[in-house]
XYZ file of C-alpha atoms in Angstrom:
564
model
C 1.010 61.735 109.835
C 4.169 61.992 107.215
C 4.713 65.220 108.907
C 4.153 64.733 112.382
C 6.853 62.169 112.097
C 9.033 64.319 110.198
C 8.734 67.081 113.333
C 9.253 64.050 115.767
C 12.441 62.988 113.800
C 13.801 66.804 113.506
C 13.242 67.155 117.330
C 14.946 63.521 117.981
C 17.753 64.060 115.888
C 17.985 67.803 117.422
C 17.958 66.671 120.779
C 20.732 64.075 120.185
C 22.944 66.617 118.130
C 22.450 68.815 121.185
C 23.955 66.077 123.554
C 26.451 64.756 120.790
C 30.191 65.942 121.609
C 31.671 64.862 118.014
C 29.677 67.193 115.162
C 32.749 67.979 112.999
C 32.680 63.937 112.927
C 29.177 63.618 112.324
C 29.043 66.295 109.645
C 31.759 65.098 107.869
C 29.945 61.426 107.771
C 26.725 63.235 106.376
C 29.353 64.421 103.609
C 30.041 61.255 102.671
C 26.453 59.994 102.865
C 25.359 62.427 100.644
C 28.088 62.327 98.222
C 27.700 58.395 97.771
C 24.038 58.659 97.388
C 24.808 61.555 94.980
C 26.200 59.352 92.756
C 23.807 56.695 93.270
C 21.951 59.251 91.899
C 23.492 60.317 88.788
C 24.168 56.470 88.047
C 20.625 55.769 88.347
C 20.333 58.612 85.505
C 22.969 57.203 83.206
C 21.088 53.409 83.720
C 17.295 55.049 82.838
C 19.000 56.924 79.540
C 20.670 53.671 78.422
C 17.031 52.063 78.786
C 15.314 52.028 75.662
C 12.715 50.340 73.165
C 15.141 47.531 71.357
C 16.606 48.521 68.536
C 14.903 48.620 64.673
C 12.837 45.035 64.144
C 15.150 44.776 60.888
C 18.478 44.769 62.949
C 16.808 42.191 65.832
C 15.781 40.172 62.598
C 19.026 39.669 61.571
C 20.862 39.082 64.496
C 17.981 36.048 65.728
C 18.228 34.614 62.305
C 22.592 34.879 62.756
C 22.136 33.363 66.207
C 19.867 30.506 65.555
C 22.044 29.841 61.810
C 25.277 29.335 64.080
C 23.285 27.745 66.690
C 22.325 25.354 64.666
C 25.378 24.502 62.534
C 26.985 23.590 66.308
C 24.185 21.189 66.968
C 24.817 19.510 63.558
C 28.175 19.139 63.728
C 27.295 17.327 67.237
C 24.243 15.847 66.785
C 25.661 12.000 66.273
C 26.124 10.014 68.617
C 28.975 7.567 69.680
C 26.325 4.267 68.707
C 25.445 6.476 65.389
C 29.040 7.164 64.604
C 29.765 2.939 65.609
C 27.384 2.251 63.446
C 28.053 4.399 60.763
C 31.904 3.417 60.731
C 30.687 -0.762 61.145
C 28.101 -1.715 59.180
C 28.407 -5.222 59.141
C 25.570 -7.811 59.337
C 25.230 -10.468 62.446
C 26.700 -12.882 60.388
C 29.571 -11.393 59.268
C 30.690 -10.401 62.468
C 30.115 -14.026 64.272
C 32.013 -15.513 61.152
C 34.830 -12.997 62.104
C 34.420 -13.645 66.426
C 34.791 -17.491 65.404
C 38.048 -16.651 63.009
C 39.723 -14.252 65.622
C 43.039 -15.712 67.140
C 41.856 -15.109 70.521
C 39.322 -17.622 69.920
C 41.597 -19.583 67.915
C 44.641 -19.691 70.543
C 41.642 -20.877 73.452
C 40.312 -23.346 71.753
C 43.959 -24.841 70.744
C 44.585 -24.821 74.614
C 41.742 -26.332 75.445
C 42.233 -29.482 73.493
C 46.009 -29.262 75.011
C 44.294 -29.970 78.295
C 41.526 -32.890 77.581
C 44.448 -34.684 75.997
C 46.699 -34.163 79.259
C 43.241 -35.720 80.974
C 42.944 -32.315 82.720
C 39.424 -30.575 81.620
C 36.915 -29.636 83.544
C 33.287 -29.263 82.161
C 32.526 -25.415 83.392
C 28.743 -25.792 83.220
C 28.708 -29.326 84.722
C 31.709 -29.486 87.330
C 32.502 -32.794 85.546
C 35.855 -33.890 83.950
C 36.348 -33.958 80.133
C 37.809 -37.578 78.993
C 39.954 -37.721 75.829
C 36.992 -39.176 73.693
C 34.215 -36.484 74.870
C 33.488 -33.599 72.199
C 34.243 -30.661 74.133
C 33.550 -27.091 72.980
C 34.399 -23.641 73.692
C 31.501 -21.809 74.657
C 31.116 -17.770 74.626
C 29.046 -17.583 78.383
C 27.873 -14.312 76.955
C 26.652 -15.172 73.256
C 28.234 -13.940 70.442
C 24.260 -12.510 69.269
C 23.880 -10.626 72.446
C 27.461 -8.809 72.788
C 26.764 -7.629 69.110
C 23.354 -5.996 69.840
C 24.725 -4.521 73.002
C 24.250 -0.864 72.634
C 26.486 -0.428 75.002
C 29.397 -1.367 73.412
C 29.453 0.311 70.386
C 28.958 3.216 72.595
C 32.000 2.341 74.404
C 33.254 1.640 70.470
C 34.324 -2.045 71.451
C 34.503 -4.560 69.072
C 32.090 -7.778 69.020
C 34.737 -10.204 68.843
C 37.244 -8.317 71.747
C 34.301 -9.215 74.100
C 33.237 -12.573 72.638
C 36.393 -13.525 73.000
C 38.050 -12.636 76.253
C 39.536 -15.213 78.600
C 36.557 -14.980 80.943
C 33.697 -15.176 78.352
C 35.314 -18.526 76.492
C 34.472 -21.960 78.908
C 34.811 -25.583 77.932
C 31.819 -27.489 78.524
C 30.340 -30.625 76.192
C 29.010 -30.251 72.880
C 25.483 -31.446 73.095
C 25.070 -28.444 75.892
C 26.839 -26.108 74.470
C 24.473 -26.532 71.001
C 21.532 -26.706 73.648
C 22.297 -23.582 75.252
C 22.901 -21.393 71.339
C 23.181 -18.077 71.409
C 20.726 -18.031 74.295
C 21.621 -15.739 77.927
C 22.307 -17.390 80.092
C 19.183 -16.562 82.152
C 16.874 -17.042 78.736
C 18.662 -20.888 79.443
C 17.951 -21.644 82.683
C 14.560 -19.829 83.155
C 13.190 -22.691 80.549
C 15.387 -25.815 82.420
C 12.914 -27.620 83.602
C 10.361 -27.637 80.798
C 13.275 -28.388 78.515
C 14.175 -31.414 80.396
C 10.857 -33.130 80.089
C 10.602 -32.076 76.422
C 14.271 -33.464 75.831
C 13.303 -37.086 77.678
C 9.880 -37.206 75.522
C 12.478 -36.429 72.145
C 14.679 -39.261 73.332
C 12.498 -41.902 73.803
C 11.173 -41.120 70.596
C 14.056 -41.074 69.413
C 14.836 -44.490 70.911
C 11.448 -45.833 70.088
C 12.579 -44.919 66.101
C 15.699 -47.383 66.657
C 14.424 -49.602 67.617
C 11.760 -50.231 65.183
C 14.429 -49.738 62.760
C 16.241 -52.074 60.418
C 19.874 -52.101 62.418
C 21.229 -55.028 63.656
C 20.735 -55.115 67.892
C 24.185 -54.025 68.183
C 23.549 -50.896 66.161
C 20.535 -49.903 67.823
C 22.239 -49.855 71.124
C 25.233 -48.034 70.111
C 22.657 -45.679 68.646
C 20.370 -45.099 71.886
C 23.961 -44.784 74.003
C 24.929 -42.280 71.761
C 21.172 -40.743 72.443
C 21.312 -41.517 76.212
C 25.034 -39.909 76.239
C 23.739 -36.591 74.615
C 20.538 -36.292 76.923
C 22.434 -37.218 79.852
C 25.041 -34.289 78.897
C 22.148 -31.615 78.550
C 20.682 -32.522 82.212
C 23.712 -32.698 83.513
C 24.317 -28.906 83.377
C 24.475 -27.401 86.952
C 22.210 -23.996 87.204
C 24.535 -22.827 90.129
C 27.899 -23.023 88.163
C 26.116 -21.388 85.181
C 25.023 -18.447 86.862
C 28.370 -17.740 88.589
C 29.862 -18.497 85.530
C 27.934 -15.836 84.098
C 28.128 -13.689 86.660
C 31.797 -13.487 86.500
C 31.963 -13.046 82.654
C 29.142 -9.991 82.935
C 31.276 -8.291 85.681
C 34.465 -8.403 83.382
C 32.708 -7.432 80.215
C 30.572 -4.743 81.572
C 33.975 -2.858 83.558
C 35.319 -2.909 80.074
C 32.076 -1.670 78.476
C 31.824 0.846 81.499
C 35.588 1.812 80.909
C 35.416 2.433 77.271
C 32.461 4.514 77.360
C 33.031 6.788 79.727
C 36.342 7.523 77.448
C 34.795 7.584 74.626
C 32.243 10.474 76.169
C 35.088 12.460 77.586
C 36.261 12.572 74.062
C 33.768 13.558 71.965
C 32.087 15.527 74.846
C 35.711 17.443 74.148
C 35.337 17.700 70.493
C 32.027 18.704 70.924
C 32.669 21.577 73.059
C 35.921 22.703 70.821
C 33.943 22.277 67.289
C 30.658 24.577 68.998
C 33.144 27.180 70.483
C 35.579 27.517 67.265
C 32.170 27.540 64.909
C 30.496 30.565 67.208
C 33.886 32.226 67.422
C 34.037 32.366 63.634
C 30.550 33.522 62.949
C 31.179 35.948 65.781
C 34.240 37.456 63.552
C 32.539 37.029 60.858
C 29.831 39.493 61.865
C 32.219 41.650 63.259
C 33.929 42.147 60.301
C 31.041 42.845 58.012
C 29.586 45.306 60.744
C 32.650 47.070 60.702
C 33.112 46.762 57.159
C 30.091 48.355 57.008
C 30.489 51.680 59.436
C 33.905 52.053 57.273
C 31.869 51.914 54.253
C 29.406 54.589 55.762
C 31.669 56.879 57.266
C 32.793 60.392 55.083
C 36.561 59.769 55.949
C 37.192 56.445 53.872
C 40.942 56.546 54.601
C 43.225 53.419 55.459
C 43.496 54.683 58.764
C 39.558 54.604 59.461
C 39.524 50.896 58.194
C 41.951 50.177 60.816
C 40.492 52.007 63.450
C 37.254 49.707 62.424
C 39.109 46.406 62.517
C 40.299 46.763 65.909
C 37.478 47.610 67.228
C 36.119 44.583 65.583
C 38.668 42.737 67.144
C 38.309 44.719 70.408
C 34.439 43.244 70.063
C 35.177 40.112 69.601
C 37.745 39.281 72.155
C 35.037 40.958 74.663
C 32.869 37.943 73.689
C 35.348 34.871 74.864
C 33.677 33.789 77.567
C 30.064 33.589 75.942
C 32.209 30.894 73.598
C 33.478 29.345 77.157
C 30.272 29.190 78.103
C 28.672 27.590 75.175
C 31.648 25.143 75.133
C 31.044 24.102 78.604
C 27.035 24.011 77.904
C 28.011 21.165 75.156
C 29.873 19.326 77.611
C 27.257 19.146 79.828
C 24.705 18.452 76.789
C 26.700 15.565 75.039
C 27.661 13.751 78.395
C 23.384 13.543 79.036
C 22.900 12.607 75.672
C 25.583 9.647 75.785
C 23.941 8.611 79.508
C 20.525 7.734 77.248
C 22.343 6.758 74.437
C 20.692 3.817 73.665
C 17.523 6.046 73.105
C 18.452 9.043 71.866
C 20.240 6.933 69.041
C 17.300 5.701 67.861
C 16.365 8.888 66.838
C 18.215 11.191 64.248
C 17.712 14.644 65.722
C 17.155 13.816 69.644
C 20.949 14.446 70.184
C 20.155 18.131 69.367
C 17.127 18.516 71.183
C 18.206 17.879 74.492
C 21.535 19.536 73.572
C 19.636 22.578 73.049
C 17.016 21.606 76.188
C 20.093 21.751 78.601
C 21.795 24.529 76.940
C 18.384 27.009 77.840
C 18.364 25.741 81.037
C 21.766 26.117 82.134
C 21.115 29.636 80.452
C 18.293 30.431 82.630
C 19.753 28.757 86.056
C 22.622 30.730 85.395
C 20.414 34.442 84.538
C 18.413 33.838 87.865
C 21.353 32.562 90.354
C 23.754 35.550 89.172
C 24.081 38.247 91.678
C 23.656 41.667 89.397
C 19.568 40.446 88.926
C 18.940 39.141 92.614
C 17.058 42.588 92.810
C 15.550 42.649 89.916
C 11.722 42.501 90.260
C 9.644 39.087 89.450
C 7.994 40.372 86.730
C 11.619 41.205 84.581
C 13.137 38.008 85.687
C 9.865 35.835 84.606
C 10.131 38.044 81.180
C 14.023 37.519 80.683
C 13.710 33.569 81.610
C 10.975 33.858 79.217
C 13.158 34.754 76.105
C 15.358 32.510 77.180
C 12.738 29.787 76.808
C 11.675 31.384 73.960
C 15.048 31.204 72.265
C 15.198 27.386 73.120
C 11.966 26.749 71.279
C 12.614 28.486 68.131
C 15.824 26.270 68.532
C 13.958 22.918 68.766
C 11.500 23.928 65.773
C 14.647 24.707 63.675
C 15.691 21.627 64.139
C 12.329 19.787 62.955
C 11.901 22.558 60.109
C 15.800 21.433 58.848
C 15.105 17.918 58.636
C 11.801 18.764 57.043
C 13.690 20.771 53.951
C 16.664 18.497 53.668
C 13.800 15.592 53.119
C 11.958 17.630 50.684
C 15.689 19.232 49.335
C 16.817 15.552 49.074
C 14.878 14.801 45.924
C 16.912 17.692 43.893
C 20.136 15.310 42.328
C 22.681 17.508 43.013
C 21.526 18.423 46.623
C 23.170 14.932 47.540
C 26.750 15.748 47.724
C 28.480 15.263 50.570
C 30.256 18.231 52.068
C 32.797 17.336 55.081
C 31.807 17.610 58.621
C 28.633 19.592 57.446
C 26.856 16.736 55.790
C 25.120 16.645 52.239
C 24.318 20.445 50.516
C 20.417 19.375 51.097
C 20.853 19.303 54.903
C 23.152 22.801 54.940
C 20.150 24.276 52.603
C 17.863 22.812 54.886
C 19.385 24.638 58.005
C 19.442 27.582 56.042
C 16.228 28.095 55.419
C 15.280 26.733 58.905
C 17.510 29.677 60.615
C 15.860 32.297 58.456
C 12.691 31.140 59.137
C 12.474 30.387 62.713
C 14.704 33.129 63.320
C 12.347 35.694 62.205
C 9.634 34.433 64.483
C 11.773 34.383 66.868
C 12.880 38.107 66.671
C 9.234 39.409 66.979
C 9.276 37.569 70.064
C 12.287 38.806 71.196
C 10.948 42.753 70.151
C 7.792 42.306 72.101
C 9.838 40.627 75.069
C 11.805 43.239 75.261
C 10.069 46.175 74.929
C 7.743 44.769 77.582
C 11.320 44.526 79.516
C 12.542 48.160 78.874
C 9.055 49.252 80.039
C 9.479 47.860 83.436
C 12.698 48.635 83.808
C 12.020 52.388 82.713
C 9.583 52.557 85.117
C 11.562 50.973 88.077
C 14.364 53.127 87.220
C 12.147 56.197 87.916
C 10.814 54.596 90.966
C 14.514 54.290 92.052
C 15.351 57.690 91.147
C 12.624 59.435 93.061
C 13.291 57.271 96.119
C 16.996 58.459 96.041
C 16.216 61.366 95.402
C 14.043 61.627 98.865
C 17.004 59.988 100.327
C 19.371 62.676 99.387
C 16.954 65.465 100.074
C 16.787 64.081 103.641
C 20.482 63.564 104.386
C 20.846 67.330 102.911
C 18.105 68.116 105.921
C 19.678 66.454 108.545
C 22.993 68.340 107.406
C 21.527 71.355 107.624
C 20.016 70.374 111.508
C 23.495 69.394 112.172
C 25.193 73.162 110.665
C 22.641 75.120 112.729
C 23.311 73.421 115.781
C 26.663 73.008 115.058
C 26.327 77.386 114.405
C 24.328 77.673 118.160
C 27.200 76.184 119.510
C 29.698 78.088 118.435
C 27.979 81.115 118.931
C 27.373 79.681 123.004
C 31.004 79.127 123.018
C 32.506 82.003 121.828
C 29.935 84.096 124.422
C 31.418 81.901 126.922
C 34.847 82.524 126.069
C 34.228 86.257 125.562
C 32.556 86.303 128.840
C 35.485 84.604 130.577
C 38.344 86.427 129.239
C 36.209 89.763 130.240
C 36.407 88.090 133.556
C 40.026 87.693 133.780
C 41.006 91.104 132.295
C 39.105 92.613 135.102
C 40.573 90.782 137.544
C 44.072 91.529 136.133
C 43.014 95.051 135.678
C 42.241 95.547 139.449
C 45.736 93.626 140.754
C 47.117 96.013 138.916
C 45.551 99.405 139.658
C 45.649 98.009 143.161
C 49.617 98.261 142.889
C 50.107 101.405 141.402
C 47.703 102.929 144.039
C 49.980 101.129 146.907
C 52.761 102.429 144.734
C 51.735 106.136 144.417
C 50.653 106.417 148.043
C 53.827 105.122 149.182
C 55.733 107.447 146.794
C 53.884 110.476 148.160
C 54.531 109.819 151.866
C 58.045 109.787 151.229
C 58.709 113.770 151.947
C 61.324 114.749 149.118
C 58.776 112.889 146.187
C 56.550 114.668 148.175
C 57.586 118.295 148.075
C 59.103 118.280 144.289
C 57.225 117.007 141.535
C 59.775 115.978 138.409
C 58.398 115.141 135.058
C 58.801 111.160 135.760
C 55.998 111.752 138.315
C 53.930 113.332 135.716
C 54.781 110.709 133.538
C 53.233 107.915 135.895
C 49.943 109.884 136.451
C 49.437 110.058 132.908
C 49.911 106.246 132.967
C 47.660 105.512 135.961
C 44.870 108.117 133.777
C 45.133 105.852 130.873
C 44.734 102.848 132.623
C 41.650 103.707 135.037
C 40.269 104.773 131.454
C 40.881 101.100 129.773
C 39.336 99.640 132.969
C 36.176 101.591 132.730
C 36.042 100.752 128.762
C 36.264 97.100 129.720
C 33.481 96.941 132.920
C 31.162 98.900 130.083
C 31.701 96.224 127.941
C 31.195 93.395 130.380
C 28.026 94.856 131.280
């Protein structure tokens, strides 16, 4: 069937070469085809030689452990967070910050104004809608307790300060003493959920109370200046308004939480920023770093050890290295992306000493692999390589994460060694450096075998498609070298047609000229000889032009022979 289709196609392509008026074109656009898929050909050659079972297991050893070493210093040096680092930087108790919220001259300045205004006669209970006299105890209340703005995670994620909150203009309202002692350092909707229950329990507490005076020992004057003062200080506490609360509160939330809002997403922009620039200028340096000692290392093999070979070495260790920029872009931009989802779950991940770095590195494999699948050069690729090349990509991620558990593991165990508690800047104590040591080496040699069997399953595959591509272009070249050669023999039948035809035609017109002109000279010679004195004497001119006329009847006889 392959061939009967290869006849029909021959005849096809025949028949419209026979009816085409353009072969010079259509030869010279074979040229081209076949010279493009030529070297298609020879590149597909060059790609198949470069493939190859990886390198020695020793060299992909070394370079997993370097990789997940410097991997993980970068997700040290990142791994707090902005409430770790708040923390870390504040550690006061509760009590000494409301001591210090209470002393701050915010709170100070408020509370002097307030007074200012229940002597003018101008205060306005906020919680009750009722006017303030000059002999009411009025208090400054913080609408969002003091308790709740320090536990707000929120905040020292935004790294805000209990008392700049506490203490803003919104958050500080005048309202009676007995309510504001009532309401504590409760929410506002902790309050009001419990209203009703704590009214009845506050009338039961002040009739009792009552009921005490009066079996007392006080004069009757005394007892009812005592249950006044009782009355006065229930009446105060049901007096507060739910409504004016809750918009109260409302109000304060709304301005404290834009501020919270505000602060943190600056505060992520910035370290999300330091981030990026501490992974990128720790993976450019390891990156010299190897350079250097790889090329330190071909100078030390080579048999020319001359100051000029050393050179030659360091720029191409430089050369190297500069070729590698945007694999430190890229890793910068992957921490960007990894601290800003971190800080979203802050509150969570800061519970937790390591989870920073886990879905650091979790985001970092992903982009990886979103990025190895969406780029144009593997969209033909087959499934099989792209599963296997997503796969060490994965792979890579989970040695990654179990680095990160072995490290803490060794630092724990590294910790009870005295000296293995100092403190090194920005890397932490010797005991968590060991610990990442040891953790690199470890999982990095797993890793490697992975990677080795990975991609030696890859470099099969891709040998094989490579030969599968090579024979297929192969077939393509063999048949645009076919149709060429179609296209030169008709092209040949052609010319050969033509040039009969042209032969044919300018046969045609000799003869034609050829008989004009004998005709002539025969009008010519007849006339001549009918004229009596060319008649009668015969000069050597006349013999001249018979010659002539000879010569020419025998070129006219050559020429009908030849048309023949």
């Amino acid at each position: 069937m392959a061939k009967e289709n290869a006849v029909l196609s021959e005849e096809t392509l025949e028949e419209e070469l026979t009816e085409s008026f353009d072969l010079n074109g259509l030869e010279e656009k074979l040229q081209n085809e076949l010279g493009k898929e030529l070297s298609d050909l020879e590149f597909l050659k060059e790609e198949k030689d470069k493939i190859g079972n990886p390198d020695a297991l020793g060299k992909v050893v070394m370079d997993e452990v370097w990789r997940q070493f410097t991997n993980q210093v970068g997700l040290e040096v990142t791994n707090e967070t902005l409430i770790q680092k708040y923390d870390r930087e504040h550690p006061e108790t509760y009590e000494e910050v409301g001591k210090t919220v209470m002393q701050d001259q915010k709170y100070k300045n408020a509370n002097k104004a307030m007074k200012e205004k229940q002597k003018a006669g101008n205060l306005k209970d906020e919680y009750t809608g009722m006017d303030l006299g000059q002999n009411d105890s009025a208090n400054l209340d913080h609408v969002v307790a003091r308790k709740e703005l320090y536990e707000n995670k929120r905040r020292r994620q935004a790294n805000i300060q209990t008392e700049d909150l506490a203490n803003k203009d919104e958050n500080l309202k005048p309202t009676n003493e007995s309510l504001n002692k009532s309401k504590n350092a409760k929410s506002m909707d902790d309050y009001l959920s419990t209203q009703e229950e704590r009214k009845k329990r506050l009338i039961e507490q002040n009739e009792k109370a009552n009921k005490k005076i009066d079996e007392s020992n006080m004069s009757d004057l005394e007892k009812q200046k005592a249950k006044e003062k009782n009355n006065k200080r229930l009446q105060d506490k049901l007096d507060a308004d739910a409504e004016l609360m809750k918009k109260a509160d409302k109000e304060v939330r709304k301005a404290i939480n834009k501020d919270i809002y505000k602060g943190v997403t600056k505060e992520t922009a910035k370290k999300a920023g330091k981030d990026a620039l501490k992974v990128m200028a720790i993976q450019a340096l390891s990156s010299m770093l190897k350079e250097i000692i790889n090329a330190l290392v071909r100078f030390f093999k080579s048999t020319t050890k001359s100051f000029k070979t050393f050179l030659n070495e360091m720029k191409k260790a430089v050369k190297n290295f500069f070729s590698k920029i945007s694999n430190f872009l890229q890793a910068g931009a992957n921490s960007v992306v990894g601290t800003i989802v971190t800080e979203i779950f802050g509150p969570v991940v800061s519970m937790f000493k390591k989870l920073a770095s886990f879905i650091k590195q979790g985001i970092s494999s992903f982009i990886e692999a979103i990025q190895y699948l969406t780029n144009k050069e593997n969209a033909n690729k087959p499934f099989s390589i792209k599963v296997l090349e997503v796969g060490k990509i994965i792979s890579a991620g989970i040695m990654a994460g179990g680095a990160l558990v072995l490290g803490e593991v060794f630092e724990k165990l590294l910790m009870s060694v005295p000296f293995m508690a100092i403190e090194i800047p920005l890397f932490g104590t010797l005991a968590n450096i060991f610990g990442i040591f040891f953790a690199a080496i470890l999982c990095g040699v797993v890793g490697a075998i992975i990677m080795n069997l990975l991609d030696k399953a890859i470099a099969n595959k891709s040998r094989k498609l490579a030969t599968d591509n090579q024979v297929i272009k192969g077939n393509e070249v063999l048949s645009t070298q076919h149709k060429i050669k179609i296209v030169n023999e008709v092209q040949l039948e052609n010319d050969k047609a033509n040039a009969q035809t042209n032969i044919s035609g300018r046969h045609q017109e000799a003869g034609e000229i050829m008989r004009d002109s004998f005709g002539n000279i025969m009008e010519n010679f007849v006339s001549d000889f009918s004229d009596s004195e060319r008649a009668i004497v015969i000069d050597e001119e006349d013999i001249k032009t018979t010659s002539e006329i000879d010569r020419v009847s025998d070129d006219l006889d050559d020429l009908l022979k030849s048309l023949d």
